[in-house]
mmCIF file of C-alpha atoms and ligand atoms in Angstrom:
data_model
loop_
_atom_site.group_PDB
_atom_site.id
_atom_site.type_symbol
_atom_site.label_atom_id
_atom_site.label_comp_id
_atom_site.label_asym_id
_atom_site.label_seq_id
_atom_site.Cartn_x
_atom_site.Cartn_y
_atom_site.Cartn_z
ATOM 1 C CA MET A 223 28.752 -17.231 5.295
ATOM 2 C CA ALA A 224 26.446 -14.545 3.988
ATOM 3 C CA SER A 225 22.785 -15.248 4.558
ATOM 4 C CA ALA A 226 20.440 -12.527 3.303
ATOM 5 C CA GLU A 227 17.506 -15.033 3.215
ATOM 6 C CA PHE A 228 17.830 -15.136 7.015
ATOM 7 C CA LEU A 229 14.547 -13.149 7.310
ATOM 8 C CA THR A 230 12.523 -15.859 5.629
ATOM 9 C CA LEU A 231 13.969 -18.927 7.368
ATOM 10 C CA SER A 232 11.631 -21.226 9.311
ATOM 11 C CA PRO A 233 12.250 -21.348 13.084
ATOM 12 C CA GLU A 234 14.144 -24.675 12.646
ATOM 13 C CA GLU A 235 16.289 -23.306 9.859
ATOM 14 C CA CYS A 236 16.900 -20.197 11.932
ATOM 15 C CA ALA A 237 18.130 -22.259 14.854
ATOM 16 C CA GLU A 238 20.394 -24.226 12.529
ATOM 17 C CA ARG A 239 21.820 -21.083 10.977
ATOM 18 C CA ILE A 240 22.582 -19.477 14.277
ATOM 19 C CA SER A 241 24.327 -22.665 15.450
ATOM 20 C CA ALA A 242 26.499 -22.441 12.379
ATOM 21 C CA TRP A 243 27.510 -18.931 13.521
ATOM 22 C CA GLY A 244 28.424 -20.338 16.924
ATOM 23 C CA GLY A 245 25.265 -19.433 18.852
ATOM 24 C CA LYS A 246 22.768 -21.548 20.705
ATOM 25 C CA PRO A 247 19.579 -22.523 18.815
ATOM 26 C CA PHE A 248 17.391 -20.104 20.904
ATOM 27 C CA HIS A 249 19.610 -17.173 19.879
ATOM 28 C CA GLY A 250 17.972 -17.409 16.451
ATOM 29 C CA ARG A 251 14.663 -16.348 17.949
ATOM 30 C CA ILE A 252 16.358 -13.457 19.810
ATOM 31 C CA LEU A 253 18.124 -12.299 16.659
ATOM 32 C CA ARG A 254 14.849 -12.299 14.682
ATOM 33 C CA ARG A 255 13.241 -10.287 17.455
ATOM 34 C CA GLU A 256 16.038 -7.775 17.538
ATOM 35 C CA LEU A 257 15.641 -7.242 13.788
ATOM 36 C CA MET A 258 11.904 -7.366 13.305
ATOM 37 C CA GLN A 259 10.446 -6.166 16.560
ATOM 38 C CA ARG A 260 13.118 -3.756 17.765
ATOM 39 C CA GLY A 261 14.514 -2.677 14.403
ATOM 40 C CA VAL A 262 18.144 -3.113 15.529
ATOM 41 C CA LEU A 263 20.278 -3.464 12.477
ATOM 42 C CA ASP A 264 23.802 -3.494 13.960
ATOM 43 C CA PRO A 265 24.592 -6.916 15.496
ATOM 44 C CA MET A 266 26.906 -5.185 18.035
ATOM 45 C CA GLU A 267 23.840 -3.440 19.488
ATOM 46 C CA MET A 268 21.829 -6.648 19.968
ATOM 47 C CA THR A 269 22.374 -6.738 23.676
ATOM 48 C CA GLY A 270 20.251 -9.887 24.160
ATOM 49 C CA LEU A 271 23.032 -11.926 22.413
ATOM 50 C CA PRO A 272 26.440 -12.888 23.831
ATOM 51 C CA LEU A 273 29.326 -10.714 22.772
ATOM 52 C CA ALA A 274 31.202 -13.443 20.820
ATOM 53 C CA LEU A 275 28.092 -14.116 18.705
ATOM 54 C CA ARG A 276 27.529 -10.408 18.081
ATOM 55 C CA GLU A 277 31.111 -10.098 16.892
ATOM 56 C CA ARG A 278 30.707 -13.094 14.618
ATOM 57 C CA LEU A 279 27.452 -11.734 13.135
ATOM 58 C CA ALA A 280 29.001 -8.293 12.608
ATOM 59 C CA ALA A 281 31.969 -9.872 10.789
ATOM 60 C CA ASP A 282 30.309 -12.611 8.775
ATOM 61 C CA ALA A 283 26.532 -12.407 8.519
ATOM 62 C CA GLN A 284 24.520 -10.499 6.019
ATOM 63 C CA LEU A 285 21.185 -10.408 7.785
ATOM 64 C CA LEU A 286 19.365 -8.091 5.406
ATOM 65 C CA PRO A 287 19.352 -8.249 1.646
ATOM 66 C CA GLY A 288 21.030 -5.380 -0.137
ATOM 67 C CA ARG A 289 22.156 -2.145 1.455
ATOM 68 C CA GLU A 290 20.934 1.387 2.016
ATOM 69 C CA LEU A 291 22.229 3.636 -0.727
ATOM 70 C CA ARG A 292 20.510 6.903 0.168
ATOM 71 C CA ARG A 293 18.207 8.322 2.743
ATOM 72 C CA VAL A 294 16.206 11.515 2.376
ATOM 73 C CA VAL A 295 14.170 12.999 5.184
ATOM 74 C CA ALA A 296 11.429 15.552 4.507
ATOM 75 C CA ARG A 297 10.431 18.350 6.841
ATOM 76 C CA ASP A 298 7.352 16.379 7.999
ATOM 77 C CA GLY A 299 9.628 13.443 8.959
ATOM 78 C CA THR A 300 8.730 11.245 5.963
ATOM 79 C CA THR A 301 11.881 9.242 5.180
ATOM 80 C CA ARG A 302 12.585 7.717 1.788
ATOM 81 C CA LEU A 303 15.128 4.912 1.629
ATOM 82 C CA LEU A 304 16.833 3.958 -1.580
ATOM 83 C CA ILE A 305 18.006 0.368 -1.299
ATOM 84 C CA ALA A 306 20.556 -1.289 -3.626
ATOM 85 C CA LEU A 307 19.975 -4.958 -4.433
ATOM 86 C CA GLY A 308 21.986 -7.487 -6.346
ATOM 87 C CA GLU A 309 21.137 -8.320 -9.982
ATOM 88 C CA GLU A 310 20.004 -11.711 -8.845
ATOM 89 C CA GLU A 311 17.633 -12.578 -5.976
ATOM 90 C CA GLY A 312 19.124 -13.470 -2.659
ATOM 91 C CA PRO A 313 22.377 -13.071 -0.814
ATOM 92 C CA SER A 314 25.016 -14.558 -3.037
ATOM 93 C CA GLU A 315 25.102 -11.648 -5.434
ATOM 94 C CA PRO A 316 27.346 -8.835 -4.123
ATOM 95 C CA VAL A 317 25.810 -5.388 -4.390
ATOM 96 C CA SER A 318 28.128 -3.142 -6.351
ATOM 97 C CA ASP A 319 27.872 0.608 -5.931
ATOM 98 C CA ASP A 320 28.124 1.047 -9.595
ATOM 99 C CA ALA A 321 25.349 3.088 -11.153
ATOM 100 C CA ASN A 322 23.772 -0.067 -12.539
ATOM 101 C CA ALA A 323 22.910 -1.656 -9.195
ATOM 102 C CA LEU A 324 19.212 -2.426 -9.002
ATOM 103 C CA THR A 325 17.341 -0.234 -6.519
ATOM 104 C CA VAL A 326 14.009 -0.073 -4.816
ATOM 105 C CA GLU A 327 12.434 2.426 -2.479
ATOM 106 C CA ALA A 328 10.696 2.126 0.887
ATOM 107 C CA VAL A 329 9.063 5.119 2.483
ATOM 108 C CA HIS A 330 8.523 5.578 6.248
ATOM 109 C CA ILE A 331 5.579 7.901 6.815
ATOM 110 C CA PRO A 332 5.252 9.047 10.448
ATOM 111 C CA ALA A 333 1.888 9.472 12.110
ATOM 112 C CA LYS A 334 0.138 12.740 11.328
ATOM 113 C CA ALA A 335 0.999 15.425 13.945
ATOM 114 C CA ARG A 336 -2.703 15.903 14.730
ATOM 115 C CA ASP A 337 -3.290 12.146 15.180
ATOM 116 C CA PRO A 338 -0.118 10.644 16.719
ATOM 117 C CA GLU A 339 -2.086 7.573 17.811
ATOM 118 C CA SER A 340 -2.564 6.560 14.199
ATOM 119 C CA GLY A 341 1.094 5.270 14.084
ATOM 120 C CA ALA A 342 3.583 5.173 11.282
ATOM 121 C CA THR A 343 2.971 3.626 7.876
ATOM 122 C CA LEU A 344 5.553 1.925 5.719
ATOM 123 C CA CYS A 345 5.232 1.963 1.944
ATOM 124 C CA VAL A 346 7.037 -0.975 0.303
ATOM 125 C CA SER A 347 8.092 -2.025 -3.169
ATOM 126 C CA THR A 348 7.529 -5.456 -4.704
ATOM 127 C CA GLN A 349 9.494 -5.273 -7.951
ATOM 128 C CA ALA A 350 12.636 -3.589 -9.176
ATOM 129 C CA GLY A 351 10.974 -1.439 -11.865
ATOM 130 C CA CYS A 352 7.489 -2.159 -13.260
ATOM 131 C CA PRO A 353 6.347 -3.701 -16.485
ATOM 132 C CA VAL A 354 2.963 -1.889 -16.579
ATOM 133 C CA GLY A 355 4.396 1.338 -17.961
ATOM 134 C CA CYS A 356 1.961 4.008 -16.741
ATOM 135 C CA PRO A 357 3.343 7.161 -18.403
ATOM 136 C CA PHE A 358 2.773 9.435 -15.352
ATOM 137 C CA CYS A 359 4.745 7.084 -12.989
ATOM 138 C CA ALA A 360 8.527 7.241 -12.328
ATOM 139 C CA SER A 361 8.583 3.527 -11.510
ATOM 140 C CA GLY A 362 7.365 2.443 -14.918
ATOM 141 C CA ARG A 363 9.951 4.475 -16.872
ATOM 142 C CA LEU A 364 12.712 1.862 -16.900
ATOM 143 C CA GLY A 365 10.559 -1.236 -17.272
ATOM 144 C CA LEU A 366 10.908 -4.322 -15.094
ATOM 145 C CA ALA A 367 14.331 -5.563 -13.974
ATOM 146 C CA ARG A 368 13.122 -8.405 -11.729
ATOM 147 C CA ASN A 369 10.759 -9.463 -9.000
ATOM 148 C CA LEU A 370 11.875 -9.030 -5.402
ATOM 149 C CA SER A 371 12.247 -12.068 -3.178
ATOM 150 C CA ALA A 372 10.181 -12.387 0.019
ATOM 151 C CA ALA A 373 13.329 -11.638 2.039
ATOM 152 C CA GLU A 374 13.857 -8.477 0.044
ATOM 153 C CA ILE A 375 10.323 -7.380 0.843
ATOM 154 C CA VAL A 376 10.680 -8.313 4.603
ATOM 155 C CA GLY A 377 14.063 -6.460 4.555
ATOM 156 C CA GLN A 378 12.229 -3.207 3.739
ATOM 157 C CA PHE A 379 10.063 -3.677 6.795
ATOM 158 C CA VAL A 380 13.084 -4.231 8.997
ATOM 159 C CA ARG A 381 14.804 -1.047 7.638
ATOM 160 C CA GLY A 382 11.517 0.799 8.147
ATOM 161 C CA ARG A 383 11.153 -0.536 11.755
ATOM 162 C CA ALA A 384 14.663 0.803 12.419
ATOM 163 C CA LEU A 385 13.246 4.284 11.787
ATOM 164 C CA GLY A 386 10.453 3.842 14.339
ATOM 165 C CA PRO A 387 7.562 1.583 15.278
ATOM 166 C CA LEU A 388 5.230 0.669 12.411
ATOM 167 C CA ARG A 389 1.460 0.394 12.599
ATOM 168 C CA ARG A 390 0.404 0.010 8.991
ATOM 169 C CA CYS A 391 1.750 -0.933 5.685
ATOM 170 C CA VAL A 392 0.832 0.086 2.084
ATOM 171 C CA VAL A 393 2.125 -1.923 -0.796
ATOM 172 C CA MET A 394 2.289 1.158 -3.031
ATOM 173 C CA GLY A 395 5.958 1.421 -3.820
ATOM 174 C CA ILE A 396 7.723 0.361 -6.958
ATOM 175 C CA GLY A 397 6.170 -2.450 -8.950
ATOM 176 C CA GLU A 398 2.870 -4.192 -9.550
ATOM 177 C CA PRO A 399 2.247 -6.416 -6.477
ATOM 178 C CA PHE A 400 -0.057 -8.847 -8.216
ATOM 179 C CA LEU A 401 2.754 -9.759 -10.649
ATOM 180 C CA ASN A 402 4.800 -10.905 -7.647
ATOM 181 C CA LEU A 403 2.065 -12.187 -5.385
ATOM 182 C CA PRO A 404 3.653 -15.408 -3.997
ATOM 183 C CA ALA A 405 6.687 -13.483 -2.626
ATOM 184 C CA LEU A 406 4.481 -10.715 -1.315
ATOM 185 C CA LEU A 407 2.169 -13.183 0.524
ATOM 186 C CA GLU A 408 5.164 -14.986 2.015
ATOM 187 C CA ALA A 409 6.535 -11.640 3.187
ATOM 188 C CA LEU A 410 3.211 -10.445 4.605
ATOM 189 C CA ALA A 411 2.761 -13.661 6.555
ATOM 190 C CA ILE A 412 6.123 -13.091 8.269
ATOM 191 C CA VAL A 413 5.407 -9.430 8.903
ATOM 192 C CA ARG A 414 2.033 -10.300 10.449
ATOM 193 C CA GLU A 415 3.603 -12.967 12.661
ATOM 194 C CA GLU A 416 6.682 -11.032 13.776
ATOM 195 C CA MET A 417 5.556 -7.431 13.687
ATOM 196 C CA GLY A 418 1.808 -7.738 14.235
ATOM 197 C CA ILE A 419 0.876 -5.809 11.064
ATOM 198 C CA GLY A 420 -2.128 -7.862 9.898
ATOM 199 C CA GLY A 421 -4.658 -7.750 7.096
ATOM 200 C CA ARG A 422 -6.707 -4.869 8.381
ATOM 201 C CA LYS A 423 -3.585 -2.729 8.574
ATOM 202 C CA THR A 424 -2.210 -3.695 5.156
ATOM 203 C CA THR A 425 -3.341 -2.246 1.841
ATOM 204 C CA VAL A 426 -2.189 -3.566 -1.488
ATOM 205 C CA SER A 427 -2.608 -1.347 -4.528
ATOM 206 C CA THR A 428 -2.881 -2.886 -7.988
ATOM 207 C CA VAL A 429 -3.963 -1.967 -11.483
ATOM 208 C CA GLY A 430 -6.497 -4.780 -11.072
ATOM 209 C CA PHE A 431 -5.843 -7.670 -13.511
ATOM 210 C CA PRO A 432 -9.205 -9.553 -13.081
ATOM 211 C CA ASP A 433 -7.783 -13.044 -13.452
ATOM 212 C CA LEU A 434 -5.053 -12.411 -10.868
ATOM 213 C CA LEU A 435 -7.572 -10.860 -8.428
ATOM 214 C CA ASP A 436 -9.797 -13.930 -8.815
ATOM 215 C CA ARG A 437 -6.887 -16.274 -8.281
ATOM 216 C CA ALA A 438 -5.794 -14.417 -5.154
ATOM 217 C CA LEU A 439 -9.341 -14.712 -3.754
ATOM 218 C CA ARG A 440 -9.034 -18.458 -3.509
ATOM 219 C CA ASP A 441 -6.556 -18.104 -0.666
ATOM 220 C CA LYS A 442 -8.348 -15.520 1.508
ATOM 221 C CA PRO A 443 -6.026 -12.574 0.807
ATOM 222 C CA PRO A 444 -4.698 -11.025 4.014
ATOM 223 C CA PHE A 445 -5.005 -7.421 2.938
ATOM 224 C CA GLN A 446 -7.291 -4.578 1.927
ATOM 225 C CA LEU A 447 -7.500 -3.909 -1.791
ATOM 226 C CA ALA A 448 -6.958 -0.660 -3.636
ATOM 227 C CA ILE A 449 -7.422 -0.607 -7.456
ATOM 228 C CA SER A 450 -5.672 2.101 -9.438
ATOM 229 C CA LEU A 451 -8.483 2.936 -11.867
ATOM 230 C CA HIS A 452 -7.614 6.577 -12.831
ATOM 231 C CA THR A 453 -10.598 7.010 -15.148
ATOM 232 C CA ALA A 454 -13.879 5.341 -16.226
ATOM 233 C CA ASP A 455 -13.072 5.999 -19.889
ATOM 234 C CA ASP A 456 -11.763 2.827 -21.562
ATOM 235 C CA ASP A 457 -9.655 4.544 -24.221
ATOM 236 C CA LEU A 458 -7.984 6.885 -21.675
ATOM 237 C CA ARG A 459 -7.340 4.025 -19.297
ATOM 238 C CA GLY A 460 -5.592 2.133 -22.048
ATOM 239 C CA GLN A 461 -3.226 5.090 -22.409
ATOM 240 C CA LEU A 462 -2.749 5.649 -18.668
ATOM 241 C CA VAL A 463 -2.260 1.963 -17.787
ATOM 242 C CA PRO A 464 -0.863 0.460 -21.004
ATOM 243 C CA ALA A 465 -0.633 -3.136 -19.770
ATOM 244 C CA MET A 466 -4.408 -3.056 -19.202
ATOM 245 C CA ALA A 467 -5.353 -1.723 -22.637
ATOM 246 C CA ASP A 468 -7.195 -4.950 -23.568
ATOM 247 C CA ILE A 469 -9.120 -5.221 -20.320
ATOM 248 C CA SER A 470 -12.304 -3.080 -20.034
ATOM 249 C CA ILE A 471 -13.195 -0.956 -17.030
ATOM 250 C CA ALA A 472 -16.366 -3.063 -16.624
ATOM 251 C CA GLU A 473 -14.243 -6.221 -16.236
ATOM 252 C CA VAL A 474 -12.040 -4.485 -13.645
ATOM 253 C CA LEU A 475 -15.058 -3.268 -11.656
ATOM 254 C CA SER A 476 -16.677 -6.729 -11.813
ATOM 255 C CA ALA A 477 -13.499 -8.239 -10.348
ATOM 256 C CA GLY A 478 -13.591 -5.550 -7.608
ATOM 257 C CA ASP A 479 -17.238 -6.516 -6.902
ATOM 258 C CA ARG A 480 -16.318 -10.198 -6.612
ATOM 259 C CA TRP A 481 -13.540 -9.163 -4.166
ATOM 260 C CA PHE A 482 -15.997 -7.248 -2.026
ATOM 261 C CA GLU A 483 -18.520 -10.123 -2.061
ATOM 262 C CA ALA A 484 -15.856 -12.728 -1.109
ATOM 263 C CA THR A 485 -13.992 -10.728 1.540
ATOM 264 C CA GLY A 486 -16.673 -8.312 2.821
ATOM 265 C CA ARG A 487 -14.047 -5.538 2.630
ATOM 266 C CA GLU A 488 -14.745 -2.487 0.534
ATOM 267 C CA VAL A 489 -12.472 -1.810 -2.369
ATOM 268 C CA THR A 490 -10.752 1.556 -2.683
ATOM 269 C CA TYR A 491 -10.491 3.001 -6.186
ATOM 270 C CA GLU A 492 -7.529 5.250 -6.697
ATOM 271 C CA ILE A 493 -7.512 8.073 -9.198
ATOM 272 C CA VAL A 494 -4.230 9.960 -9.904
ATOM 273 C CA LEU A 495 -5.571 13.345 -11.028
ATOM 274 C CA LEU A 496 -3.677 14.775 -13.985
ATOM 275 C CA GLU A 497 -4.368 18.305 -15.153
ATOM 276 C CA GLY A 498 -6.390 18.462 -18.391
ATOM 277 C CA VAL A 499 -6.379 14.685 -18.671
ATOM 278 C CA ASN A 500 -8.832 13.223 -16.148
ATOM 279 C CA ASP A 501 -9.599 16.089 -13.752
ATOM 280 C CA SER A 502 -12.662 17.564 -15.565
ATOM 281 C CA PRO A 503 -16.309 17.543 -14.462
ATOM 282 C CA SER A 504 -17.194 15.184 -17.326
ATOM 283 C CA GLN A 505 -14.520 12.704 -16.085
ATOM 284 C CA ALA A 506 -15.990 12.985 -12.564
ATOM 285 C CA ASP A 507 -19.434 12.337 -13.991
ATOM 286 C CA LEU A 508 -18.267 9.280 -15.928
ATOM 287 C CA LEU A 509 -16.589 7.905 -12.844
ATOM 288 C CA ALA A 510 -19.588 8.558 -10.608
ATOM 289 C CA ARG A 511 -21.829 6.711 -13.103
ATOM 290 C CA ALA A 512 -19.369 3.782 -13.420
ATOM 291 C CA LEU A 513 -19.040 3.374 -9.659
ATOM 292 C CA GLY A 514 -22.629 4.332 -8.847
ATOM 293 C CA GLY A 515 -24.399 2.137 -6.290
ATOM 294 C CA ARG A 516 -21.254 0.400 -5.150
ATOM 295 C CA ARG A 517 -20.045 0.244 -1.556
ATOM 296 C CA CYS A 518 -16.512 1.424 -2.131
ATOM 297 C CA SER A 519 -14.380 4.430 -1.507
ATOM 298 C CA VAL A 520 -12.402 6.623 -3.864
ATOM 299 C CA ASN A 521 -8.980 8.055 -3.200
ATOM 300 C CA LEU A 522 -8.086 11.072 -5.300
ATOM 301 C CA ILE A 523 -4.310 11.487 -5.600
ATOM 302 C CA PRO A 524 -3.202 14.820 -7.145
ATOM 303 C CA PHE A 525 -0.338 14.028 -9.502
ATOM 304 C CA ASN A 526 3.153 14.246 -7.917
ATOM 305 C CA SER A 527 5.595 15.772 -10.309
ATOM 306 C CA VAL A 528 7.992 13.369 -12.034
ATOM 307 C CA SER A 529 10.967 14.909 -13.794
ATOM 308 C CA ASP A 530 10.549 15.454 -17.541
ATOM 309 C CA SER A 531 6.920 14.480 -17.272
ATOM 310 C CA GLU A 532 4.408 15.772 -19.799
ATOM 311 C CA TYR A 533 1.783 15.705 -16.990
ATOM 312 C CA ARG A 534 0.976 18.587 -14.648
ATOM 313 C CA TYR A 535 -0.575 18.931 -11.183
ATOM 314 C CA PRO A 536 -4.346 19.555 -11.236
ATOM 315 C CA SER A 537 -5.483 22.860 -9.765
ATOM 316 C CA PRO A 538 -6.715 22.750 -6.182
ATOM 317 C CA GLN A 539 -10.081 24.019 -7.485
ATOM 318 C CA ASN A 540 -10.381 21.069 -9.886
ATOM 319 C CA VAL A 541 -9.429 18.564 -7.225
ATOM 320 C CA THR A 542 -12.006 19.970 -4.824
ATOM 321 C CA ALA A 543 -14.694 20.150 -7.493
ATOM 322 C CA PHE A 544 -13.936 16.550 -8.504
ATOM 323 C CA ALA A 545 -14.225 15.348 -4.897
ATOM 324 C CA GLU A 546 -17.424 17.285 -4.357
ATOM 325 C CA TYR A 547 -18.980 15.913 -7.521
ATOM 326 C CA LEU A 548 -18.332 12.359 -6.344
ATOM 327 C CA GLY A 549 -19.639 13.176 -2.864
ATOM 328 C CA GLN A 550 -22.871 14.505 -4.313
ATOM 329 C CA ALA A 551 -23.221 11.304 -6.253
ATOM 330 C CA GLY A 552 -23.167 9.397 -2.952
ATOM 331 C CA LEU A 553 -19.519 8.195 -3.134
ATOM 332 C CA THR A 554 -16.987 8.546 -0.333
ATOM 333 C CA ALA A 555 -14.116 10.406 -1.927
ATOM 334 C CA THR A 556 -10.930 11.375 -0.071
ATOM 335 C CA VAL A 557 -8.173 13.631 -1.388
ATOM 336 C CA ARG A 558 -4.818 12.144 -0.442
ATOM 337 C CA ARG A 559 -2.509 14.848 0.758
ATOM 338 C CA PRO A 560 1.084 14.238 -0.373
ATOM 339 C CA ARG A 561 3.569 13.508 2.449
ATOM 340 C CA GLY A 562 7.246 14.324 2.229
ATOM 341 C CA GLN A 563 6.697 15.760 -1.204
ATOM 342 C CA GLU A 564 9.783 17.969 -1.329
ATOM 343 C CA VAL A 565 12.163 14.965 -1.106
ATOM 344 C CA GLY A 566 11.604 13.076 -4.306
ATOM 345 C CA ALA A 567 7.911 13.619 -4.977
ATOM 346 C CA ALA A 568 6.371 10.475 -6.397
ATOM 347 C CA CYS A 569 7.464 7.006 -5.437
ATOM 348 C CA GLY A 570 10.182 5.773 -7.763
ATOM 349 C CA GLN A 571 11.547 9.264 -8.164
ATOM 350 C CA LEU A 572 14.672 8.703 -6.028
ATOM 351 C CA ARG A 573 15.452 5.624 -8.083
ATOM 352 C CA LEU A 574 14.891 7.449 -11.342
ATOM 353 C CA ASN A 575 17.011 10.411 -10.322
ATOM 354 C CA ARG A 576 19.922 8.522 -8.948
HETATM 355 N N1 LIG B 661 1.562 -0.657 -9.242
HETATM 356 C C1 LIG B 661 0.555 -0.499 -8.272
HETATM 357 C C2 LIG B 661 1.111 -0.020 -6.917
HETATM 358 C C3 LIG B 661 2.228 0.934 -6.966
HETATM 359 S S1 LIG B 661 1.883 2.556 -7.499
HETATM 360 C C4 LIG B 661 -0.486 0.519 -8.745
HETATM 361 O O1 LIG B 661 -0.302 1.158 -9.791
HETATM 362 O O2 LIG B 661 -1.490 0.568 -8.118
HETATM 363 C C5 LIG B 661 0.923 3.197 -6.111
HETATM 364 C C6 LIG B 661 0.007 4.331 -6.484
HETATM 365 O O3 LIG B 661 0.767 5.486 -6.865
HETATM 366 C C7 LIG B 661 -0.873 4.022 -7.700
HETATM 367 O O4 LIG B 661 -2.194 4.449 -7.403
HETATM 368 C C8 LIG B 661 -0.289 4.894 -8.758
HETATM 369 O O5 LIG B 661 -1.199 5.247 -9.740
HETATM 370 C C9 LIG B 661 0.212 6.143 -7.978
HETATM 371 N N2 LIG B 661 1.173 6.922 -8.691
HETATM 372 C C10 LIG B 661 2.123 6.559 -9.565
HETATM 373 N N3 LIG B 661 2.830 7.604 -10.006
HETATM 374 C C11 LIG B 661 2.300 8.702 -9.449
HETATM 375 C C12 LIG B 661 2.549 10.099 -9.523
HETATM 376 N N4 LIG B 661 3.550 10.583 -10.318
HETATM 377 N N5 LIG B 661 1.783 10.917 -8.770
HETATM 378 C C13 LIG B 661 0.843 10.454 -7.965
HETATM 379 N N6 LIG B 661 0.519 9.164 -7.880
HETATM 380 C C14 LIG B 661 1.243 8.298 -8.600
HETATM 381 FE FE1 LIG B 662 3.651 0.246 -12.276
HETATM 382 FE FE2 LIG B 662 1.869 1.223 -10.602
HETATM 383 FE FE3 LIG B 662 3.747 2.762 -11.649
HETATM 384 FE FE4 LIG B 662 1.781 1.896 -13.122
HETATM 385 S S1 LIG B 662 1.615 3.280 -11.390
HETATM 386 S S2 LIG B 662 3.981 1.925 -13.724
HETATM 387 S S3 LIG B 662 1.442 -0.118 -12.323
HETATM 388 S S4 LIG B 662 4.097 1.108 -10.215
#
């Protein structure tokens, strides 16, 4: 029997499932460890299990949801995985290789060469597509197909672990995480338990729906928060983040303040810099005034090219000047250097180009 939800079974269910495959109940624990802690994907290589069970698993069991469709490795070792999923959540739906199969991306980003101790980071997706529709983003181009299940999110971690040990995770792949929060929280709890990637090492990026942020706060969210703000100009934000057109910047920043007060963790504001759109000194000034006095950090992300995009990279001079302006205004601004850029640029690009 196929069982792609294997990754989200409770320990008791896991023992039951492995018994149905002819193993002993404790083999369930070993199998989970092989997948989640050692990143072994091929049952035949799970040497902690008896041979007969390995053969049975290899023949009958679908342990991970979906399948890897494409893998692209950049010169700096960044690996992008394109994963095909069934139209429906869960294991029952066979994944066709027809061009219509739903896909998501996960990106394994190795430690920086100058700081190998920092460990690898995995970037994961939470939705197939995205309903927010930011015009500069490849993921928003095709709209939302469906939410991912918790097992489909955990499955990305297992495929990522197979590429090397993971230290951190950023939920910055395809989709708007707060529109699929229950599945994300279930997945993060499993990843914390089984892989030791906890709240300090997990960052979730969102466009910042205030009501959803407030609701998430009730359950002590186990992650750091990044809000994709992009500008402090309300009209421009409505164009850049269409689903947020009716929500003012002031409301988003107040929600960020409540987050900081409740969790004690500083919020990061992300700004994708687009040439001639939001990279000018006046935009930097507006942002510095809007954020002024807050304990927060700002991540400047120079636009990554998306095919057929009307947007352009900002010049390095404008990026530097923007960061310096914020720095002089007392804000901590970091420019995010793109990793693995030559293999599919922005997240969602592999999926879009397939
Ligand atoms: N939906 C969430 C998380 C996924 S996008 C969000 O928008 O925050 C993760 C980050 O990638 C966001 O900050 C988003 O603005 C940024 N991004 C999207 N397309 C990009 C592009 N073409 N170049 C650079 N950054 C991009
Ligand atoms: Fe969705 Fe984020 Fe892309 Fe906007 S930037 S379309 S919210 S994934």
